[in-house]
PDB file of C-alpha atoms in Angstrom:
ATOM      1  CA  UNK A   1     -12.127  -3.753  16.062  1.00 52.00           C
ATOM      2  CA  UNK A   2     -10.461  -6.290  13.310  1.00 69.00           C
ATOM      3  CA  UNK A   3      -8.018  -4.972  10.588  1.00 92.00           C
ATOM      4  CA  UNK A   4      -8.387  -5.999   7.354  1.00 96.00           C
ATOM      5  CA  UNK A   5      -8.270  -9.905   7.120  1.00 96.00           C
ATOM      6  CA  UNK A   6      -6.448 -11.413   4.379  1.00 97.00           C
ATOM      7  CA  UNK A   7      -6.298 -15.312   3.475  1.00 97.00           C
ATOM      8  CA  UNK A   8      -4.559 -17.704   3.022  1.00 97.00           C
ATOM      9  CA  UNK A   9      -1.358 -16.000   4.329  1.00 96.00           C
ATOM     10  CA  UNK A  10       0.765 -18.383   2.384  1.00 97.00           C
ATOM     11  CA  UNK A  11      -0.414 -20.198  -0.761  1.00 97.00           C
ATOM     12  CA  UNK A  12       1.678 -22.547  -2.996  1.00 98.00           C
ATOM     13  CA  UNK A  13       0.491 -23.459  -6.182  1.00 98.00           C
ATOM     14  CA  UNK A  14       1.856 -25.542  -9.390  1.00 98.00           C
ATOM     15  CA  UNK A  15       2.046 -23.930 -12.841  1.00 98.00           C
ATOM     16  CA  UNK A  16      -1.314 -23.919 -14.366  1.00 98.00           C
ATOM     17  CA  UNK A  17      -3.478 -23.986 -11.347  1.00 98.00           C
ATOM     18  CA  UNK A  18      -5.897 -21.343  -9.976  1.00 98.00           C
ATOM     19  CA  UNK A  19      -5.207 -19.235  -6.964  1.00 98.00           C
ATOM     20  CA  UNK A  20      -7.857 -17.436  -4.979  1.00 98.00           C
ATOM     21  CA  UNK A  21      -6.817 -14.790  -2.503  1.00 98.00           C
ATOM     22  CA  UNK A  22      -9.567 -13.598  -0.031  1.00 98.00           C
ATOM     23  CA  UNK A  23      -9.774 -10.140   1.688  1.00 98.00           C
ATOM     24  CA  UNK A  24     -12.177  -9.051   4.358  1.00 97.00           C
ATOM     25  CA  UNK A  25     -12.235  -5.460   4.768  1.00 95.00           C
ATOM     26  CA  UNK A  26     -12.186  -3.455   8.289  1.00 93.00           C
ATOM     27  CA  UNK A  27     -15.866  -3.009   9.643  1.00 90.00           C
ATOM     28  CA  UNK A  28     -17.427  -0.156   8.010  1.00 86.00           C
ATOM     29  CA  UNK A  29     -15.318  -0.020   5.115  1.00 89.00           C
ATOM     30  CA  UNK A  30     -17.101  -0.459   1.711  1.00 89.00           C
ATOM     31  CA  UNK A  31     -13.842   0.308  -0.479  1.00 91.00           C
ATOM     32  CA  UNK A  32     -11.268  -2.333  -1.164  1.00 94.00           C
ATOM     33  CA  UNK A  33      -8.050  -2.298  -2.944  1.00 94.00           C
ATOM     34  CA  UNK A  34      -5.611  -4.903  -4.007  1.00 97.00           C
ATOM     35  CA  UNK A  35      -1.701  -4.384  -4.654  1.00 97.00           C
ATOM     36  CA  UNK A  36       0.896  -6.654  -5.703  1.00 97.00           C
ATOM     37  CA  UNK A  37       4.570  -6.434  -4.482  1.00 96.00           C
ATOM     38  CA  UNK A  38       6.937  -8.692  -6.441  1.00 93.00           C
ATOM     39  CA  UNK A  39      10.227  -9.566  -4.829  1.00 87.00           C
ATOM     40  CA  UNK A  40      12.532  -6.602  -3.698  1.00 84.00           C
ATOM     41  CA  UNK A  41      10.116  -4.226  -5.669  1.00 87.00           C
ATOM     42  CA  UNK A  42       7.457  -1.725  -4.661  1.00 89.00           C
ATOM     43  CA  UNK A  43       3.617  -1.818  -4.189  1.00 93.00           C
ATOM     44  CA  UNK A  44       1.750  -1.453  -7.635  1.00 93.00           C
ATOM     45  CA  UNK A  45      -2.053  -1.189  -7.929  1.00 92.00           C
ATOM     46  CA  UNK A  46      -3.953  -3.371  -9.255  1.00 95.00           C
ATOM     47  CA  UNK A  47      -7.782  -2.861  -8.744  1.00 94.00           C
ATOM     48  CA  UNK A  48      -9.965  -1.059  -6.651  1.00 92.00           C
ATOM     49  CA  UNK A  49     -13.618  -1.997  -5.875  1.00 93.00           C
ATOM     50  CA  UNK A  50     -16.721  -1.030  -4.063  1.00 91.00           C
ATOM     51  CA  UNK A  51     -19.483  -3.376  -3.160  1.00 89.00           C
ATOM     52  CA  UNK A  52     -20.571  -5.229  -6.255  1.00 89.00           C
ATOM     53  CA  UNK A  53     -18.876  -2.691  -8.466  1.00 93.00           C
ATOM     54  CA  UNK A  54     -15.068  -2.501 -10.221  1.00 93.00           C
ATOM     55  CA  UNK A  55     -14.229   1.255  -9.986  1.00 90.00           C
ATOM     56  CA  UNK A  56     -10.730   1.128 -11.421  1.00 90.00           C
ATOM     57  CA  UNK A  57      -8.870  -2.026 -12.844  1.00 92.00           C
ATOM     58  CA  UNK A  58      -6.168  -0.220 -14.786  1.00 89.00           C
ATOM     59  CA  UNK A  59      -3.255  -2.225 -12.764  1.00 91.00           C
ATOM     60  CA  UNK A  60      -4.762  -5.486 -13.520  1.00 95.00           C
ATOM     61  CA  UNK A  61      -3.095  -7.866 -16.201  1.00 94.00           C
ATOM     62  CA  UNK A  62      -5.431  -8.280 -18.960  1.00 90.00           C
ATOM     63  CA  UNK A  63      -5.433 -12.144 -18.844  1.00 95.00           C
ATOM     64  CA  UNK A  64      -6.015 -14.619 -16.118  1.00 97.00           C
ATOM     65  CA  UNK A  65      -6.531 -12.077 -13.291  1.00 98.00           C
ATOM     66  CA  UNK A  66     -10.083 -11.120 -12.144  1.00 97.00           C
ATOM     67  CA  UNK A  67     -11.456  -9.533  -8.663  1.00 97.00           C
ATOM     68  CA  UNK A  68     -14.705  -9.209  -7.350  1.00 96.00           C
ATOM     69  CA  UNK A  69     -16.300  -7.756  -4.044  1.00 96.00           C
ATOM     70  CA  UNK A  70     -19.838  -9.206  -3.806  1.00 93.00           C
ATOM     71  CA  UNK A  71     -22.482  -7.852  -1.785  1.00 91.00           C
ATOM     72  CA  UNK A  72     -22.001 -10.476   0.960  1.00 91.00           C
ATOM     73  CA  UNK A  73     -18.828 -12.049   1.755  1.00 93.00           C
ATOM     74  CA  UNK A  74     -15.095 -10.935   1.100  1.00 96.00           C
ATOM     75  CA  UNK A  75     -13.449  -9.754  -1.802  1.00 97.00           C
ATOM     76  CA  UNK A  76     -11.814 -12.089  -4.270  1.00 98.00           C
ATOM     77  CA  UNK A  77      -8.685 -12.120  -6.116  1.00 98.00           C
ATOM     78  CA  UNK A  78      -8.540 -14.778  -8.618  1.00 98.00           C
ATOM     79  CA  UNK A  79      -5.524 -15.979 -10.544  1.00 98.00           C
ATOM     80  CA  UNK A  80      -6.057 -18.638 -13.246  1.00 98.00           C
ATOM     81  CA  UNK A  81      -3.559 -20.631 -15.020  1.00 98.00           C
ATOM     82  CA  UNK A  82      -0.738 -19.391 -12.615  1.00 98.00           C
ATOM     83  CA  UNK A  83       2.827 -18.819 -13.880  1.00 97.00           C
ATOM     84  CA  UNK A  84       6.076 -18.479 -11.968  1.00 96.00           C
ATOM     85  CA  UNK A  85       5.784 -14.585 -12.508  1.00 95.00           C
ATOM     86  CA  UNK A  86       2.651 -14.453 -10.495  1.00 97.00           C
ATOM     87  CA  UNK A  87       4.876 -15.222  -7.306  1.00 97.00           C
ATOM     88  CA  UNK A  88       4.494 -12.216  -5.243  1.00 97.00           C
ATOM     89  CA  UNK A  89       3.002 -10.697  -2.117  1.00 97.00           C
ATOM     90  CA  UNK A  90      -0.835  -9.744  -2.625  1.00 98.00           C
ATOM     91  CA  UNK A  91      -1.917  -6.988  -0.211  1.00 97.00           C
ATOM     92  CA  UNK A  92      -5.611  -5.885   0.060  1.00 97.00           C
ATOM     93  CA  UNK A  93      -6.508  -2.593   1.647  1.00 95.00           C
ATOM     94  CA  UNK A  94      -9.796  -1.292   2.569  1.00 93.00           C
ATOM     95  CA  UNK A  95     -11.228   2.475   3.500  1.00 89.00           C
ATOM     96  CA  UNK A  96     -14.655   4.013   4.175  1.00 83.00           C
ATOM     97  CA  UNK A  97     -16.579   5.814   1.726  1.00 77.00           C
ATOM     98  CA  UNK A  98     -14.916   9.150   2.858  1.00 70.00           C
ATOM     99  CA  UNK A  99     -12.970  11.219   0.303  1.00 61.00           C
ATOM    100  CA  UNK A 100      -8.865  11.516   1.044  1.00 61.00           C
ATOM    101  CA  UNK A 101      -9.374   9.294   3.812  1.00 71.00           C
ATOM    102  CA  UNK A 102      -6.408   7.039   4.507  1.00 81.00           C
ATOM    103  CA  UNK A 103      -6.323   3.079   3.510  1.00 88.00           C
ATOM    104  CA  UNK A 104      -5.732   0.378   5.686  1.00 92.00           C
ATOM    105  CA  UNK A 105      -3.695  -2.606   4.779  1.00 95.00           C
ATOM    106  CA  UNK A 106      -3.902  -6.317   5.702  1.00 96.00           C
ATOM    107  CA  UNK A 107      -1.028  -8.461   6.228  1.00 95.00           C
ATOM    108  CA  UNK A 108      -0.752  -9.880   2.718  1.00 96.00           C
ATOM    109  CA  UNK A 109      -0.897 -13.311   1.052  1.00 97.00           C
ATOM    110  CA  UNK A 110       2.112 -14.741  -0.282  1.00 97.00           C
ATOM    111  CA  UNK A 111       1.819 -16.658  -3.363  1.00 97.00           C
ATOM    112  CA  UNK A 112       4.435 -19.011  -4.809  1.00 97.00           C
ATOM    113  CA  UNK A 113       4.259 -20.604  -7.839  1.00 97.00           C
ATOM    114  CA  UNK A 114       6.142 -23.968  -8.346  1.00 96.00           C
TER     115      UNK A 114
ATOM    116  CA  UNK B   1      -1.309   9.396 -12.087  1.00 56.00           C
ATOM    117  CA  UNK B   2       0.814  11.621 -10.137  1.00 58.00           C
ATOM    118  CA  UNK B   3       4.549  10.238 -10.207  1.00 77.00           C
ATOM    119  CA  UNK B   4       6.428  10.406  -6.624  1.00 86.00           C
ATOM    120  CA  UNK B   5      10.198   9.904  -6.221  1.00 90.00           C
ATOM    121  CA  UNK B   6      12.109   8.884  -3.302  1.00 94.00           C
ATOM    122  CA  UNK B   7      15.714   8.150  -2.592  1.00 96.00           C
ATOM    123  CA  UNK B   8      16.586   4.350  -2.565  1.00 95.00           C
ATOM    124  CA  UNK B   9      18.082   4.318   0.875  1.00 96.00           C
ATOM    125  CA  UNK B  10      19.096   6.684   3.829  1.00 97.00           C
ATOM    126  CA  UNK B  11      20.996   5.919   7.056  1.00 96.00           C
ATOM    127  CA  UNK B  12      20.405   7.664  10.509  1.00 95.00           C
ATOM    128  CA  UNK B  13      21.864   7.231  13.866  1.00 96.00           C
ATOM    129  CA  UNK B  14      19.626   6.007  16.640  1.00 96.00           C
ATOM    130  CA  UNK B  15      17.945   8.598  18.503  1.00 95.00           C
ATOM    131  CA  UNK B  16      18.663  11.387  15.865  1.00 95.00           C
ATOM    132  CA  UNK B  17      16.106  12.968  13.648  1.00 95.00           C
ATOM    133  CA  UNK B  18      15.620  11.545  10.397  1.00 96.00           C
ATOM    134  CA  UNK B  19      14.052  13.571   7.077  1.00 97.00           C
ATOM    135  CA  UNK B  20      12.764  11.424   4.378  1.00 97.00           C
ATOM    136  CA  UNK B  21      12.065  13.219   1.155  1.00 97.00           C
ATOM    137  CA  UNK B  22       9.691  12.729  -1.513  1.00 95.00           C
ATOM    138  CA  UNK B  23       9.077  14.838  -4.464  1.00 93.00           C
ATOM    139  CA  UNK B  24       5.797  14.630  -6.213  1.00 87.00           C
ATOM    140  CA  UNK B  25       6.103  17.217  -9.091  1.00 81.00           C
ATOM    141  CA  UNK B  26       2.817  16.282 -10.966  1.00 78.00           C
ATOM    142  CA  UNK B  27       0.433  16.150  -7.933  1.00 81.00           C
ATOM    143  CA  UNK B  28      -2.956  17.783  -8.415  1.00 79.00           C
ATOM    144  CA  UNK B  29      -4.599  20.496  -6.181  1.00 77.00           C
ATOM    145  CA  UNK B  30      -6.813  17.834  -4.768  1.00 77.00           C
ATOM    146  CA  UNK B  31      -4.529  14.861  -3.897  1.00 82.00           C
ATOM    147  CA  UNK B  32      -3.744  13.996  -0.537  1.00 86.00           C
ATOM    148  CA  UNK B  33       0.040  13.189   0.680  1.00 90.00           C
ATOM    149  CA  UNK B  34       0.289   9.941   2.210  1.00 91.00           C
ATOM    150  CA  UNK B  35       3.203   8.202   3.873  1.00 94.00           C
ATOM    151  CA  UNK B  36       3.280   4.481   4.817  1.00 95.00           C
ATOM    152  CA  UNK B  37       6.131   2.071   6.192  1.00 96.00           C
ATOM    153  CA  UNK B  38       6.627  -1.287   5.541  1.00 95.00           C
ATOM    154  CA  UNK B  39       8.581  -4.128   7.898  1.00 93.00           C
ATOM    155  CA  UNK B  40       9.790  -7.173   6.296  1.00 88.00           C
ATOM    156  CA  UNK B  41       7.283  -9.728   5.299  1.00 88.00           C
ATOM    157  CA  UNK B  42       4.531  -7.365   6.596  1.00 93.00           C
ATOM    158  CA  UNK B  43       1.703  -5.211   5.263  1.00 94.00           C
ATOM    159  CA  UNK B  44       2.299  -1.336   4.839  1.00 94.00           C
ATOM    160  CA  UNK B  45       1.568   0.724   7.976  1.00 94.00           C
ATOM    161  CA  UNK B  46      -0.146   3.822   7.764  1.00 92.00           C
ATOM    162  CA  UNK B  47       2.223   6.804   9.050  1.00 95.00           C
ATOM    163  CA  UNK B  48       0.626  10.101   8.484  1.00 94.00           C
ATOM    164  CA  UNK B  49      -1.099  12.062   5.676  1.00 91.00           C
ATOM    165  CA  UNK B  50      -1.834  15.736   4.625  1.00 90.00           C
ATOM    166  CA  UNK B  51      -3.303  17.834   2.145  1.00 88.00           C
ATOM    167  CA  UNK B  52      -1.709  21.341   2.375  1.00 88.00           C
ATOM    168  CA  UNK B  53      -0.695  21.953   5.826  1.00 85.00           C
ATOM    169  CA  UNK B  54       1.996  20.566   8.193  1.00 90.00           C
ATOM    170  CA  UNK B  55       0.902  17.608  10.104  1.00 92.00           C
ATOM    171  CA  UNK B  56       1.934  16.276  13.312  1.00 92.00           C
ATOM    172  CA  UNK B  57       0.972  12.803  14.989  1.00 90.00           C
ATOM    173  CA  UNK B  58       2.492  10.384  17.604  1.00 89.00           C
ATOM    174  CA  UNK B  59       4.572   8.678  14.782  1.00 88.00           C
ATOM    175  CA  UNK B  60       5.865  11.384  12.849  1.00 94.00           C
ATOM    176  CA  UNK B  61       5.679  14.971  11.276  1.00 96.00           C
ATOM    177  CA  UNK B  62       4.930  15.946   7.739  1.00 96.00           C
ATOM    178  CA  UNK B  63       6.289  18.989   6.165  1.00 96.00           C
ATOM    179  CA  UNK B  64       4.552  19.946   2.963  1.00 94.00           C
ATOM    180  CA  UNK B  65       6.092  22.371   0.718  1.00 92.00           C
ATOM    181  CA  UNK B  66       4.118  25.461  -0.003  1.00 90.00           C
ATOM    182  CA  UNK B  67       3.926  24.612  -3.878  1.00 89.00           C
ATOM    183  CA  UNK B  68       3.051  20.950  -2.899  1.00 89.00           C
ATOM    184  CA  UNK B  69       5.673  19.429  -5.167  1.00 90.00           C
ATOM    185  CA  UNK B  70       7.374  17.759  -2.407  1.00 92.00           C
ATOM    186  CA  UNK B  71       7.106  16.662   1.176  1.00 94.00           C
ATOM    187  CA  UNK B  72       9.305  15.525   3.968  1.00 97.00           C
ATOM    188  CA  UNK B  73       8.509  12.841   6.394  1.00 97.00           C
ATOM    189  CA  UNK B  74      10.264  13.647   9.929  1.00 97.00           C
ATOM    190  CA  UNK B  75      10.780  11.159  12.675  1.00 96.00           C
ATOM    191  CA  UNK B  76      12.015  13.063  15.612  1.00 94.00           C
ATOM    192  CA  UNK B  77      14.158  10.495  17.377  1.00 94.00           C
ATOM    193  CA  UNK B  78      14.854   7.519  15.365  1.00 95.00           C
ATOM    194  CA  UNK B  79      14.781   3.896  16.914  1.00 95.00           C
ATOM    195  CA  UNK B  80      15.868   0.791  15.846  1.00 95.00           C
ATOM    196  CA  UNK B  81      12.430  -0.314  15.231  1.00 94.00           C
ATOM    197  CA  UNK B  82      11.745   2.689  12.693  1.00 96.00           C
ATOM    198  CA  UNK B  83      14.193   0.531  10.308  1.00 96.00           C
ATOM    199  CA  UNK B  84      11.698  -0.077   7.393  1.00 97.00           C
ATOM    200  CA  UNK B  85      10.883   0.898   3.899  1.00 96.00           C
ATOM    201  CA  UNK B  86       8.975   4.167   3.668  1.00 97.00           C
ATOM    202  CA  UNK B  87       6.658   4.969   0.796  1.00 96.00           C
ATOM    203  CA  UNK B  88       5.243   8.186  -0.136  1.00 94.00           C
ATOM    204  CA  UNK B  89       2.025   7.944  -1.790  1.00 90.00           C
ATOM    205  CA  UNK B  90      -0.715  10.274  -3.303  1.00 84.00           C
ATOM    206  CA  UNK B  91      -4.192   9.918  -3.288  1.00 77.00           C
ATOM    207  CA  UNK B  92      -6.719  11.544  -5.444  1.00 67.00           C
ATOM    208  CA  UNK B  93      -9.114  13.758  -3.216  1.00 52.00           C
ATOM    209  CA  UNK B  94     -12.031  13.008  -5.385  1.00 57.00           C
ATOM    210  CA  UNK B  95     -10.859   9.304  -6.575  1.00 60.00           C
ATOM    211  CA  UNK B  96      -9.630   7.016  -3.758  1.00 69.00           C
ATOM    212  CA  UNK B  97      -6.811   5.116  -5.449  1.00 76.00           C
ATOM    213  CA  UNK B  98      -3.712   5.435  -3.935  1.00 83.00           C
ATOM    214  CA  UNK B  99      -0.455   5.450  -5.883  1.00 85.00           C
ATOM    215  CA  UNK B 100       2.807   4.628  -4.187  1.00 89.00           C
ATOM    216  CA  UNK B 101       6.229   6.019  -4.651  1.00 87.00           C
ATOM    217  CA  UNK B 102       9.353   3.921  -4.899  1.00 89.00           C
ATOM    218  CA  UNK B 103       9.901   3.930  -1.391  1.00 94.00           C
ATOM    219  CA  UNK B 104      13.003   4.680   0.826  1.00 97.00           C
ATOM    220  CA  UNK B 105      14.894   1.959   2.859  1.00 96.00           C
ATOM    221  CA  UNK B 106      15.747   3.471   6.148  1.00 97.00           C
ATOM    222  CA  UNK B 107      18.682   1.815   8.154  1.00 97.00           C
ATOM    223  CA  UNK B 108      18.907   2.858  11.658  1.00 96.00           C
ATOM    224  CA  UNK B 109      22.444   2.425  13.245  1.00 96.00           C
ATOM    225  CA  UNK B 110      22.981   1.888  16.893  1.00 94.00           C
TER     226      UNK B 110
END
């Protein structure tokens, strides 16, 4: 029973390039969450998605960041025109559609912008 | 969003109990209290969660204050593998978003 799968684990991008981070939730989980962790800081909520719907994107920066969770395939967090300040660990989590249940995290994608 | 606060760091001797506190003074009646821990370069790992009653599992115990404004994660016998950052989090009962506290870095001394 595979856990939450994230790829790539490590990604290096030059300033101005695009970064795409993928997340496959656990089997049976239809809710996906993305969190960002800057170096030496805590976990900050970015966005919460269900299949084909963005439920809450209150933590997403207004520009350059977008997320999707299509009917088929993984959830994608897309960062356009990356800047050095985007360097961080990006964690995806998933949960089943049951209220109050815990969420389970993947191992993260570490983005380095050079 | 409910705001949670935790001490920045704590120390414990190996094989002694550890009590990690969390204040969640603005928590609502339907918000669940969750605890996660994170080892360096890894994703957060679920530890335990509860709503009103104290909870036990194989990893830890969770003691929830009667007014639910605070909770305590209890590790009964700390081991070196328990050294991690422990996050208290709240999750809206009717809305699935999980909001994390600032985290407590636990150091276990051999």
